[in-house]
Amino acid sequence: MKYVNSGEGKIPLISLLAILAISLTINLPGLAVSPMLGHLRHVFHSSELESQLLTSLPNLVMIPVVLIAGRIATPKWQTAVLTSGLAIFLLSGVMSLFASSMGMLIFLGCLGGVGCGLVVPIAAGMISEWFVAKPRQNDLGLKSTTSNAMVIIANLYVGWVAVSNWHAAFAVYLVPIIPLVLVPFLTQKYIRKHGVFNSEAAASASAAAAKNAKAQEAYHFQGSESTRLLVGLIILYVLLTYATTSISYYAPFMMEKYGMSTSQAGIVTAAYYLMVAVSGAFVGSLKRFFGRPVMFICLGIIAIGLGVIGFTKSYLLLIISSLLVGFAYGIVQPVIYNKTTYIAPSQKAGMTYFGYVLSSNYLSIMMVPFVDGFFRKIFHSTSPGFEFVFSAVVVCLLLAWALLEHKNYVFAVNPATAAPSEQEVQAAEAAEKILDKKDSAK
């Protein structure tokens, strides 16, 4: 049996692959079929907003489900919650192949959102549970790579098949079959039985790394500081995902107005997810390459890329800009995931915190058409690229906030490790005690 390093021992390679397979499903609701939104609008003679509900409503449904799953997916119920979610998602996919109205597609998309919402916190939580230190950072990057690589494949497939047979495009929602088959290899019982931990690991050559990993694991933010950082991380994730998701939402409509095809829209969207996937796979190396300013550099790249998309009509520039935005977002996303682990007051609370952070991802995806539509009306804009320019402005404001709060753990990045230093945690604890004394004095 082949094994992989967990940071404090070894677990079977097949278990890691099974855990990563869960991430094949988590970005699919709505986003997978975004390249054919313009086509479906003509098929059903629906409005632009109605067709976008096919993307936004499933993500709205996912928000409360993700929060609930983060609380109920304890080690005892983890497998049951995961299996139920995958089965519900698969059922919605099968039924979508035979749907004959926009209303039915939206309903089935929401059903798939329920199923996907049940598995989302488990996808990240299991990595946090079984891996520590550098292996955790690498595997969270691979998680991001896996989920976004699936969206690339789905977008290319949908863009290619939608014109000839839009029903067949919904075959992408059959992907939950893969993690369902692999579920037996990621159960608590299987991993504990076949993994190598504690004293067994100490006898191996990775003993020093395991000891260092345990030391890093001791540093978690507590109390009100933990909550404050969680809120900051959620705001960062919501605004950044909201801004970059405009590529999936509006590229098909904007490119259609410029006379470009559905397949071209699929390629531009896939270019974004391609670079998110590539960056996620090499996030550790990219962090070391850019150093401590990596967060600010990435936000700057995203703002510039979105601005270019909003003003250009060049197909080549659209592809290049999508690649740049995806490259930068692909670095930030796993960094956010890893920070969530340490913002949680304990490893046990990690699953719940992942539920909060990941639900914010779907909140941002859901709110895109409503927020953009609201501001388009306020500014009375008729430009096809308005949403991209507005998103670029949002990221510029986010960058300004990050620069002002550059010492805040939400934005501060140590290329060597995602774990906060002992000094950072002690400073946070001291600040919390001061606040407690002030509250008591009042």
Tab-separated table of C-alpha atoms in Angstrom:
chain	number	residue	atom	x	y	z
A	1	MET	CA	0.000	0.000	0.000
A	2	LYS	CA	1.294	3.460	-0.918
A	3	TYR	CA	1.315	6.185	1.733
A	4	VAL	CA	1.588	9.980	1.864
A	5	ASN	CA	3.052	12.168	4.591
A	6	SER	CA	0.406	13.728	6.837
A	7	GLY	CA	2.819	15.902	8.838
A	8	GLU	CA	2.548	13.667	11.915
A	9	GLY	CA	2.666	10.246	10.295
A	10	LYS	CA	1.344	8.643	7.129
A	11	ILE	CA	-2.053	7.861	5.646
A	12	PRO	CA	-2.873	5.702	2.595
A	13	LEU	CA	-2.564	7.457	-0.760
A	14	ILE	CA	-5.994	6.127	-1.760
A	15	SER	CA	-7.483	7.936	1.256
A	16	LEU	CA	-5.969	11.252	0.149
A	17	LEU	CA	-7.302	10.695	-3.376
A	18	ALA	CA	-10.748	9.903	-1.950
A	19	ILE	CA	-10.706	13.109	0.124
A	20	LEU	CA	-9.628	15.171	-2.890
A	21	ALA	CA	-12.334	13.511	-5.010
A	22	ILE	CA	-14.970	15.222	-2.835
A	23	SER	CA	-13.702	18.542	-4.207
A	24	LEU	CA	-14.649	17.486	-7.729
A	25	THR	CA	-18.221	18.425	-6.830
A	26	ILE	CA	-18.021	21.569	-4.701
A	27	ASN	CA	-17.797	24.197	-7.472
A	28	LEU	CA	-20.233	22.556	-9.864
A	29	PRO	CA	-23.689	23.893	-8.837
A	30	GLY	CA	-24.519	26.657	-11.281
A	31	LEU	CA	-20.959	27.464	-12.377
A	32	ALA	CA	-20.559	24.298	-14.433
A	33	VAL	CA	-23.255	25.344	-16.901
A	34	SER	CA	-22.490	29.081	-16.948
A	35	PRO	CA	-21.066	29.043	-20.539
A	36	MET	CA	-24.493	28.126	-21.918
A	37	LEU	CA	-26.560	30.647	-19.931
A	38	GLY	CA	-26.912	32.822	-23.013
A	39	HIS	CA	-27.975	29.804	-25.073
A	40	LEU	CA	-30.558	28.664	-22.492
A	41	ARG	CA	-31.948	32.187	-22.424
A	42	HIS	CA	-32.826	31.831	-26.120
A	43	VAL	CA	-34.053	28.242	-25.754
A	44	PHE	CA	-36.614	29.162	-23.080
A	45	HIS	CA	-37.095	32.830	-24.110
A	46	SER	CA	-36.196	33.887	-20.571
A	47	SER	CA	-34.720	37.121	-19.242
A	48	GLU	CA	-31.019	37.514	-18.432
A	49	LEU	CA	-31.792	37.571	-14.696
A	50	GLU	CA	-33.974	34.448	-14.917
A	51	SER	CA	-31.255	32.493	-16.673
A	52	GLN	CA	-28.735	33.668	-14.070
A	53	LEU	CA	-30.949	32.238	-11.323
A	54	LEU	CA	-29.789	28.859	-12.574
A	55	THR	CA	-26.395	29.823	-11.153
A	56	SER	CA	-27.309	32.029	-8.204
A	57	LEU	CA	-30.202	30.176	-6.515
A	58	PRO	CA	-28.331	26.873	-5.990
A	59	ASN	CA	-25.616	28.864	-4.222
A	60	LEU	CA	-28.203	30.645	-2.084
A	61	VAL	CA	-29.616	27.274	-1.018
A	62	MET	CA	-26.134	26.022	-0.210
A	63	ILE	CA	-25.391	28.728	2.381
A	64	PRO	CA	-27.567	27.446	5.271
A	65	VAL	CA	-26.859	23.832	4.321
A	66	VAL	CA	-23.089	24.388	4.491
A	67	LEU	CA	-23.455	25.996	7.928
A	68	ILE	CA	-25.562	23.077	9.174
A	69	ALA	CA	-23.177	20.510	7.691
A	70	GLY	CA	-20.222	22.210	9.393
A	71	ARG	CA	-21.880	21.529	12.748
A	72	ILE	CA	-23.294	18.032	12.198
A	73	ALA	CA	-20.374	16.504	10.275
A	74	THR	CA	-18.677	15.231	13.434
A	75	PRO	CA	-16.364	12.209	13.107
A	76	LYS	CA	-19.292	9.972	14.083
A	77	TRP	CA	-21.648	11.297	11.379
A	78	GLN	CA	-19.118	12.453	8.804
A	79	THR	CA	-19.510	9.507	6.427
A	80	ALA	CA	-23.312	9.545	6.647
A	81	VAL	CA	-23.510	13.285	5.902
A	82	LEU	CA	-21.037	12.959	3.026
A	83	THR	CA	-22.794	9.976	1.431
A	84	SER	CA	-26.218	11.611	1.737
A	85	GLY	CA	-24.986	14.826	0.147
A	86	LEU	CA	-23.322	13.078	-2.780
A	87	ALA	CA	-26.408	10.916	-3.387
A	88	ILE	CA	-28.738	13.955	-3.429
A	89	PHE	CA	-26.425	15.814	-5.810
A	90	LEU	CA	-26.230	12.802	-8.120
A	91	LEU	CA	-30.026	12.447	-8.140
A	92	SER	CA	-30.437	16.082	-9.179
A	93	GLY	CA	-27.945	15.545	-11.986
A	94	VAL	CA	-29.760	12.505	-13.359
A	95	MET	CA	-33.105	14.337	-13.299
A	96	SER	CA	-31.597	17.418	-14.992
A	97	LEU	CA	-30.882	15.317	-18.071
A	98	PHE	CA	-34.625	15.039	-18.636
A	99	ALA	CA	-35.825	18.506	-17.528
A	100	SER	CA	-37.853	20.468	-20.070
A	101	SER	CA	-38.282	23.947	-18.557
A	102	MET	CA	-36.180	26.671	-16.970
A	103	GLY	CA	-38.236	26.387	-13.776
A	104	MET	CA	-37.498	22.667	-13.480
A	105	LEU	CA	-33.783	23.255	-14.140
A	106	ILE	CA	-33.662	25.895	-11.406
A	107	PHE	CA	-35.465	23.585	-8.952
A	108	LEU	CA	-33.112	20.691	-9.689
A	109	GLY	CA	-30.149	23.053	-9.414
A	110	CYS	CA	-31.336	23.983	-5.922
A	111	LEU	CA	-31.686	20.286	-5.046
A	112	GLY	CA	-28.111	19.777	-6.198
A	113	GLY	CA	-27.145	22.757	-4.038
A	114	VAL	CA	-28.568	20.980	-0.977
A	115	GLY	CA	-26.520	17.881	-1.742
A	116	CYS	CA	-23.356	19.818	-2.488
A	117	GLY	CA	-23.789	21.969	0.613
A	118	LEU	CA	-23.652	18.863	2.795
A	119	VAL	CA	-20.226	17.874	1.452
A	120	VAL	CA	-18.505	21.281	1.145
A	121	PRO	CA	-17.164	21.643	4.742
A	122	ILE	CA	-16.111	17.995	4.744
A	123	ALA	CA	-13.943	18.518	1.646
A	124	ALA	CA	-11.733	21.016	3.486
A	125	GLY	CA	-12.363	19.779	7.029
A	126	MET	CA	-11.000	16.300	6.382
A	127	ILE	CA	-7.726	17.750	5.101
A	128	SER	CA	-7.494	19.915	8.217
A	129	GLU	CA	-8.309	16.873	10.357
A	130	TRP	CA	-5.745	14.443	8.946
A	131	PHE	CA	-2.912	16.744	7.811
A	132	VAL	CA	-0.796	19.373	9.564
A	133	ALA	CA	1.889	21.942	8.709
A	134	LYS	CA	3.359	21.830	5.161
A	135	PRO	CA	1.397	18.741	3.999
A	136	ARG	CA	-1.830	20.538	4.976
A	137	GLN	CA	-0.889	23.643	2.949
A	138	ASN	CA	0.001	21.482	-0.052
A	139	ASP	CA	-3.162	19.393	0.156
A	140	LEU	CA	-5.418	22.419	0.588
A	141	GLY	CA	-3.769	23.727	-2.573
A	142	LEU	CA	-4.513	20.412	-4.283
A	143	LYS	CA	-8.093	20.685	-3.063
A	144	SER	CA	-8.387	24.028	-4.821
A	145	THR	CA	-6.722	22.559	-7.897
A	146	THR	CA	-9.101	19.599	-7.983
A	147	SER	CA	-12.287	21.655	-7.629
A	148	ASN	CA	-11.259	24.211	-10.227
A	149	ALA	CA	-9.867	21.634	-12.655
A	150	MET	CA	-13.317	20.028	-12.612
A	151	VAL	CA	-14.906	23.366	-13.491
A	152	ILE	CA	-12.437	23.745	-16.388
A	153	ILE	CA	-13.440	20.374	-17.810
A	154	ALA	CA	-17.128	21.127	-17.218
A	155	ASN	CA	-16.928	24.553	-18.878
A	156	LEU	CA	-15.127	23.239	-21.944
A	157	TYR	CA	-17.542	20.327	-22.257
A	158	VAL	CA	-20.647	22.502	-21.765
A	159	GLY	CA	-19.423	25.158	-24.199
A	160	TRP	CA	-18.803	22.465	-26.807
A	161	VAL	CA	-21.959	20.367	-26.408
A	162	ALA	CA	-24.560	23.018	-25.494
A	163	VAL	CA	-25.305	24.187	-29.043
A	164	SER	CA	-26.053	20.698	-30.357
A	165	ASN	CA	-27.675	19.177	-27.233
A	166	TRP	CA	-28.116	21.324	-24.132
A	167	HIS	CA	-29.605	18.388	-22.186
A	168	ALA	CA	-26.309	16.520	-22.526
A	169	ALA	CA	-24.481	19.432	-20.893
A	170	PHE	CA	-26.028	18.480	-17.547
A	171	ALA	CA	-24.076	15.216	-17.593
A	172	VAL	CA	-21.427	17.166	-15.654
A	173	TYR	CA	-23.697	16.802	-12.613
A	174	LEU	CA	-23.062	13.046	-12.610
A	175	VAL	CA	-19.553	13.614	-11.221
A	176	PRO	CA	-20.608	12.718	-7.604
A	177	ILE	CA	-20.386	9.079	-8.713
A	178	ILE	CA	-16.589	9.297	-8.361
A	179	PRO	CA	-16.365	10.295	-4.667
A	180	LEU	CA	-19.297	7.989	-3.857
A	181	VAL	CA	-17.291	5.016	-5.104
A	182	LEU	CA	-14.273	6.131	-3.032
A	183	VAL	CA	-16.162	6.787	0.237
A	184	PRO	CA	-15.039	3.471	1.871
A	185	PHE	CA	-11.415	4.677	1.694
A	186	LEU	CA	-11.933	7.940	3.599
A	187	THR	CA	-13.880	6.721	6.619
A	188	GLN	CA	-12.442	7.247	10.095
A	189	LYS	CA	-12.241	3.477	10.553
A	190	TYR	CA	-10.291	2.859	7.340
A	191	ILE	CA	-7.769	5.674	7.835
A	192	ARG	CA	-7.109	4.818	11.496
A	193	LYS	CA	-6.711	1.140	10.643
A	194	HIS	CA	-4.299	1.624	7.752
A	195	GLY	CA	-2.566	4.866	8.768
A	196	VAL	CA	0.729	5.153	10.630
A	197	PHE	CA	0.545	7.557	13.578
A	198	ASN	CA	2.109	8.594	16.912
A	199	SER	CA	4.754	6.113	18.109
A	200	GLU	CA	4.870	4.405	14.734
A	201	ALA	CA	5.526	7.736	13.069
A	202	ALA	CA	8.183	8.640	15.619
A	203	ALA	CA	10.181	5.638	14.483
A	204	SER	CA	10.194	6.877	10.908
A	205	ALA	CA	12.477	9.416	9.273
A	206	SER	CA	9.758	12.076	9.543
A	207	ALA	CA	9.874	12.243	13.336
A	208	ALA	CA	11.432	15.709	13.410
A	209	ALA	CA	8.890	17.080	10.965
A	210	ALA	CA	6.074	15.587	13.025
A	211	LYS	CA	7.385	17.216	16.206
A	212	ASN	CA	7.633	20.587	14.447
A	213	ALA	CA	4.114	20.169	13.066
A	214	LYS	CA	2.724	19.549	16.556
A	215	ALA	CA	4.463	22.671	17.816
A	216	GLN	CA	2.870	24.745	15.054
A	217	GLU	CA	-0.518	23.238	15.814
A	218	ALA	CA	-0.366	24.660	19.356
A	219	TYR	CA	-0.933	28.195	18.073
A	220	HIS	CA	-4.602	28.946	17.522
A	221	PHE	CA	-6.391	32.240	18.105
A	222	GLN	CA	-8.888	32.212	20.951
A	223	GLY	CA	-11.978	34.066	22.124
A	224	SER	CA	-13.019	37.361	20.568
A	225	GLU	CA	-9.815	37.560	18.521
A	226	SER	CA	-10.736	34.280	16.832
A	227	THR	CA	-14.185	35.670	16.004
A	228	ARG	CA	-12.799	38.996	14.766
A	229	LEU	CA	-10.335	37.278	12.438
A	230	LEU	CA	-13.058	34.947	11.189
A	231	VAL	CA	-15.209	37.944	10.234
A	232	GLY	CA	-12.242	39.576	8.482
A	233	LEU	CA	-11.451	36.411	6.556
A	234	ILE	CA	-15.091	36.027	5.501
A	235	ILE	CA	-15.231	39.634	4.239
A	236	LEU	CA	-12.025	39.083	2.254
A	237	TYR	CA	-13.338	35.855	0.726
A	238	VAL	CA	-16.797	37.281	-0.061
A	239	LEU	CA	-15.516	40.395	-1.835
A	240	LEU	CA	-12.765	38.596	-3.725
A	241	THR	CA	-14.962	35.729	-4.893
A	242	TYR	CA	-17.782	38.134	-5.759
A	243	ALA	CA	-15.417	40.136	-7.961
A	244	THR	CA	-13.781	37.225	-9.778
A	245	THR	CA	-17.024	35.285	-10.291
A	246	SER	CA	-18.064	38.008	-12.730
A	247	ILE	CA	-16.022	36.080	-15.302
A	248	SER	CA	-18.373	33.096	-15.064
A	249	TYR	CA	-21.530	35.213	-14.867
A	250	TYR	CA	-20.957	37.922	-17.450
A	251	ALA	CA	-18.328	36.748	-19.928
A	252	PRO	CA	-20.909	34.674	-21.903
A	253	PHE	CA	-23.330	37.639	-22.204
A	254	MET	CA	-20.640	40.237	-22.901
A	255	MET	CA	-18.940	38.064	-25.524
A	256	GLU	CA	-22.279	37.278	-27.146
A	257	LYS	CA	-22.842	41.030	-27.608
A	258	TYR	CA	-19.397	41.250	-29.211
A	259	GLY	CA	-20.381	38.505	-31.689
A	260	MET	CA	-18.324	35.728	-30.068
A	261	SER	CA	-19.486	32.114	-29.773
A	262	THR	CA	-20.518	29.948	-26.814
A	263	SER	CA	-17.363	27.856	-27.237
A	264	GLN	CA	-15.206	31.001	-27.084
A	265	ALA	CA	-16.980	32.026	-23.877
A	266	GLY	CA	-16.278	28.548	-22.504
A	267	ILE	CA	-12.570	28.925	-23.282
A	268	VAL	CA	-12.330	32.328	-21.551
A	269	THR	CA	-14.096	30.961	-18.467
A	270	ALA	CA	-11.989	27.796	-18.519
A	271	ALA	CA	-8.811	29.920	-18.754
A	272	TYR	CA	-9.697	31.511	-15.421
A	273	TYR	CA	-10.289	28.166	-13.702
A	274	LEU	CA	-7.204	26.664	-15.351
A	275	MET	CA	-4.929	29.162	-13.637
A	276	VAL	CA	-6.796	28.856	-10.331
A	277	ALA	CA	-6.083	25.129	-10.525
A	278	VAL	CA	-2.421	25.553	-11.509
A	279	SER	CA	-1.755	28.141	-8.799
A	280	GLY	CA	-3.390	25.947	-6.183
A	281	ALA	CA	-1.093	23.053	-7.062
A	282	PHE	CA	2.026	25.201	-6.544
A	283	VAL	CA	0.792	27.594	-3.868
A	284	GLY	CA	3.679	26.815	-1.498
A	285	SER	CA	6.310	27.610	-4.119
A	286	LEU	CA	4.446	30.708	-5.310
A	287	LYS	CA	4.214	32.043	-1.750
A	288	ARG	CA	7.966	31.675	-1.357
A	289	PHE	CA	8.569	33.299	-4.768
A	290	PHE	CA	6.486	36.418	-4.065
A	291	GLY	CA	7.367	36.550	-0.369
A	292	ARG	CA	5.422	38.402	2.303
A	293	PRO	CA	3.721	40.888	-0.110
A	294	VAL	CA	2.037	37.988	-1.956
A	295	MET	CA	-1.480	38.956	-0.818
A	296	PHE	CA	-1.103	42.563	-2.026
A	297	ILE	CA	0.467	41.499	-5.332
A	298	CYS	CA	-2.390	39.076	-6.001
A	299	LEU	CA	-5.073	41.665	-5.229
A	300	GLY	CA	-3.361	44.107	-7.586
A	301	ILE	CA	-3.207	41.554	-10.399
A	302	ILE	CA	-6.898	40.717	-9.966
A	303	ALA	CA	-7.936	44.386	-10.081
A	304	ILE	CA	-5.914	45.040	-13.252
A	305	GLY	CA	-7.149	41.860	-14.952
A	306	LEU	CA	-10.817	42.592	-14.276
A	307	GLY	CA	-10.396	46.181	-15.451
A	308	VAL	CA	-8.877	45.061	-18.757
A	309	ILE	CA	-11.730	42.579	-19.330
A	310	GLY	CA	-14.229	45.375	-18.780
A	311	PHE	CA	-12.705	47.635	-21.432
A	312	THR	CA	-11.397	45.293	-24.126
A	313	LYS	CA	-13.137	43.642	-27.076
A	314	SER	CA	-10.086	41.560	-27.989
A	315	TYR	CA	-10.568	37.810	-27.613
A	316	LEU	CA	-6.846	37.344	-26.949
A	317	LEU	CA	-6.813	39.966	-24.196
A	318	LEU	CA	-9.895	38.394	-22.635
A	319	ILE	CA	-8.070	35.066	-22.390
A	320	ILE	CA	-4.847	36.610	-21.033
A	321	SER	CA	-6.719	38.678	-18.438
A	322	SER	CA	-8.754	35.661	-17.314
A	323	LEU	CA	-5.519	33.706	-16.908
A	324	LEU	CA	-4.007	36.468	-14.751
A	325	VAL	CA	-7.093	36.817	-12.548
A	326	GLY	CA	-7.231	33.041	-12.093
A	327	PHE	CA	-3.512	32.872	-11.307
A	328	ALA	CA	-3.793	35.422	-8.495
A	329	TYR	CA	-7.067	34.110	-7.062
A	330	GLY	CA	-5.664	30.578	-7.115
A	331	ILE	CA	-2.921	31.654	-4.716
A	332	VAL	CA	-5.208	33.520	-2.314
A	333	GLN	CA	-7.908	30.840	-2.059
A	334	PRO	CA	-5.830	28.061	-0.409
A	335	VAL	CA	-4.131	30.685	1.779
A	336	ILE	CA	-7.590	31.599	3.094
A	337	TYR	CA	-8.390	27.915	3.677
A	338	ASN	CA	-5.198	27.379	5.635
A	339	LYS	CA	-5.688	30.513	7.734
A	340	THR	CA	-9.149	29.219	8.657
A	341	THR	CA	-7.492	26.253	10.356
A	342	TYR	CA	-5.545	28.499	12.733
A	343	ILE	CA	-8.251	31.107	13.253
A	344	ALA	CA	-10.410	28.296	14.651
A	345	PRO	CA	-9.754	28.092	18.415
A	346	SER	CA	-9.010	24.361	18.142
A	347	GLN	CA	-8.611	21.669	15.522
A	348	LYS	CA	-11.957	20.239	16.642
A	349	ALA	CA	-13.676	23.529	15.785
A	350	GLY	CA	-12.055	23.574	12.360
A	351	MET	CA	-14.990	21.886	10.570
A	352	THR	CA	-17.432	24.496	11.916
A	353	TYR	CA	-15.149	27.368	10.925
A	354	PHE	CA	-14.734	25.914	7.447
A	355	GLY	CA	-18.524	25.847	7.266
A	356	TYR	CA	-18.635	29.593	7.979
A	357	VAL	CA	-15.876	30.513	5.528
A	358	LEU	CA	-17.024	28.256	2.700
A	359	SER	CA	-20.644	29.348	3.025
A	360	SER	CA	-19.409	32.889	2.416
A	361	ASN	CA	-18.043	31.660	-0.918
A	362	TYR	CA	-21.527	30.671	-2.038
A	363	LEU	CA	-23.021	33.864	-0.626
A	364	SER	CA	-20.724	35.863	-2.881
A	365	ILE	CA	-21.577	33.750	-5.938
A	366	MET	CA	-25.286	34.113	-5.247
A	367	MET	CA	-25.244	37.886	-4.800
A	368	VAL	CA	-23.338	38.713	-8.015
A	369	PRO	CA	-26.270	39.402	-10.385
A	370	PHE	CA	-28.279	41.276	-7.757
A	371	VAL	CA	-25.472	43.573	-6.595
A	372	ASP	CA	-24.216	44.238	-10.125
A	373	GLY	CA	-27.737	44.829	-11.410
A	374	PHE	CA	-28.373	47.296	-8.585
A	375	PHE	CA	-25.240	49.353	-9.287
A	376	ARG	CA	-25.732	49.207	-13.064
A	377	LYS	CA	-29.103	50.908	-12.541
A	378	ILE	CA	-27.624	53.491	-10.168
A	379	PHE	CA	-24.945	54.461	-12.692
A	380	HIS	CA	-27.333	54.077	-15.676
A	381	SER	CA	-24.620	52.126	-17.478
A	382	THR	CA	-25.206	50.415	-20.829
A	383	SER	CA	-21.635	49.164	-21.231
A	384	PRO	CA	-21.356	45.351	-21.723
A	385	GLY	CA	-18.254	45.363	-19.493
A	386	PHE	CA	-19.679	47.416	-16.612
A	387	GLU	CA	-19.700	44.476	-14.150
A	388	PHE	CA	-15.995	43.819	-14.686
A	389	VAL	CA	-15.020	47.460	-14.181
A	390	PHE	CA	-17.154	47.662	-11.043
A	391	SER	CA	-15.569	44.431	-9.731
A	392	ALA	CA	-12.113	45.902	-10.385
A	393	VAL	CA	-13.041	48.924	-8.246
A	394	VAL	CA	-14.219	46.604	-5.444
A	395	VAL	CA	-10.864	44.777	-5.479
A	396	CYS	CA	-9.003	48.110	-5.431
A	397	LEU	CA	-10.895	49.039	-2.253
A	398	LEU	CA	-10.064	45.608	-0.843
A	399	LEU	CA	-6.383	46.190	-1.652
A	400	ALA	CA	-6.460	49.565	0.113
A	401	TRP	CA	-7.942	47.889	3.211
A	402	ALA	CA	-5.301	45.158	3.077
A	403	LEU	CA	-2.468	47.701	2.891
A	404	LEU	CA	-3.861	49.629	5.868
A	405	GLU	CA	-4.187	46.388	7.868
A	406	HIS	CA	-0.987	44.784	6.559
A	407	LYS	CA	-0.056	43.401	9.995
A	408	ASN	CA	-3.457	41.771	10.450
A	409	TYR	CA	-3.202	37.961	10.278
A	410	VAL	CA	-6.009	37.994	7.674
A	411	PHE	CA	-3.653	39.680	5.187
A	412	ALA	CA	-0.191	38.929	6.569
A	413	VAL	CA	1.465	35.957	4.883
A	414	ASN	CA	4.537	34.092	6.093
A	415	PRO	CA	5.931	32.164	3.089
A	416	ALA	CA	7.329	29.467	5.398
A	417	THR	CA	4.096	28.551	7.185
A	418	ALA	CA	0.437	29.515	7.458
A	419	ALA	CA	0.524	29.054	11.218
A	420	PRO	CA	0.564	32.257	13.273
A	421	SER	CA	3.687	32.845	15.335
A	422	GLU	CA	3.617	32.438	19.101
A	423	GLN	CA	4.116	36.206	19.367
A	424	GLU	CA	1.060	36.917	17.186
A	425	VAL	CA	-1.153	34.715	19.317
A	426	GLN	CA	0.245	36.137	22.572
A	427	ALA	CA	-0.300	39.700	21.299
A	428	ALA	CA	-3.885	38.804	20.413
A	429	GLU	CA	-4.439	37.290	23.856
A	430	ALA	CA	-2.992	40.396	25.545
A	431	ALA	CA	-5.257	42.673	23.485
A	432	GLU	CA	-8.248	40.546	24.412
A	433	LYS	CA	-7.420	40.799	28.135
A	434	ILE	CA	-7.204	44.587	27.859
A	435	LEU	CA	-10.632	44.686	26.212
A	436	ASP	CA	-12.035	42.402	28.912
A	437	LYS	CA	-10.712	44.731	31.637
A	438	LYS	CA	-12.296	47.746	29.914
A	439	ASP	CA	-15.609	45.914	29.670
A	440	SER	CA	-15.423	44.964	33.348
A	441	ALA	CA	-14.647	48.561	34.300
A	442	LYS	CA	-17.774	49.739	32.495
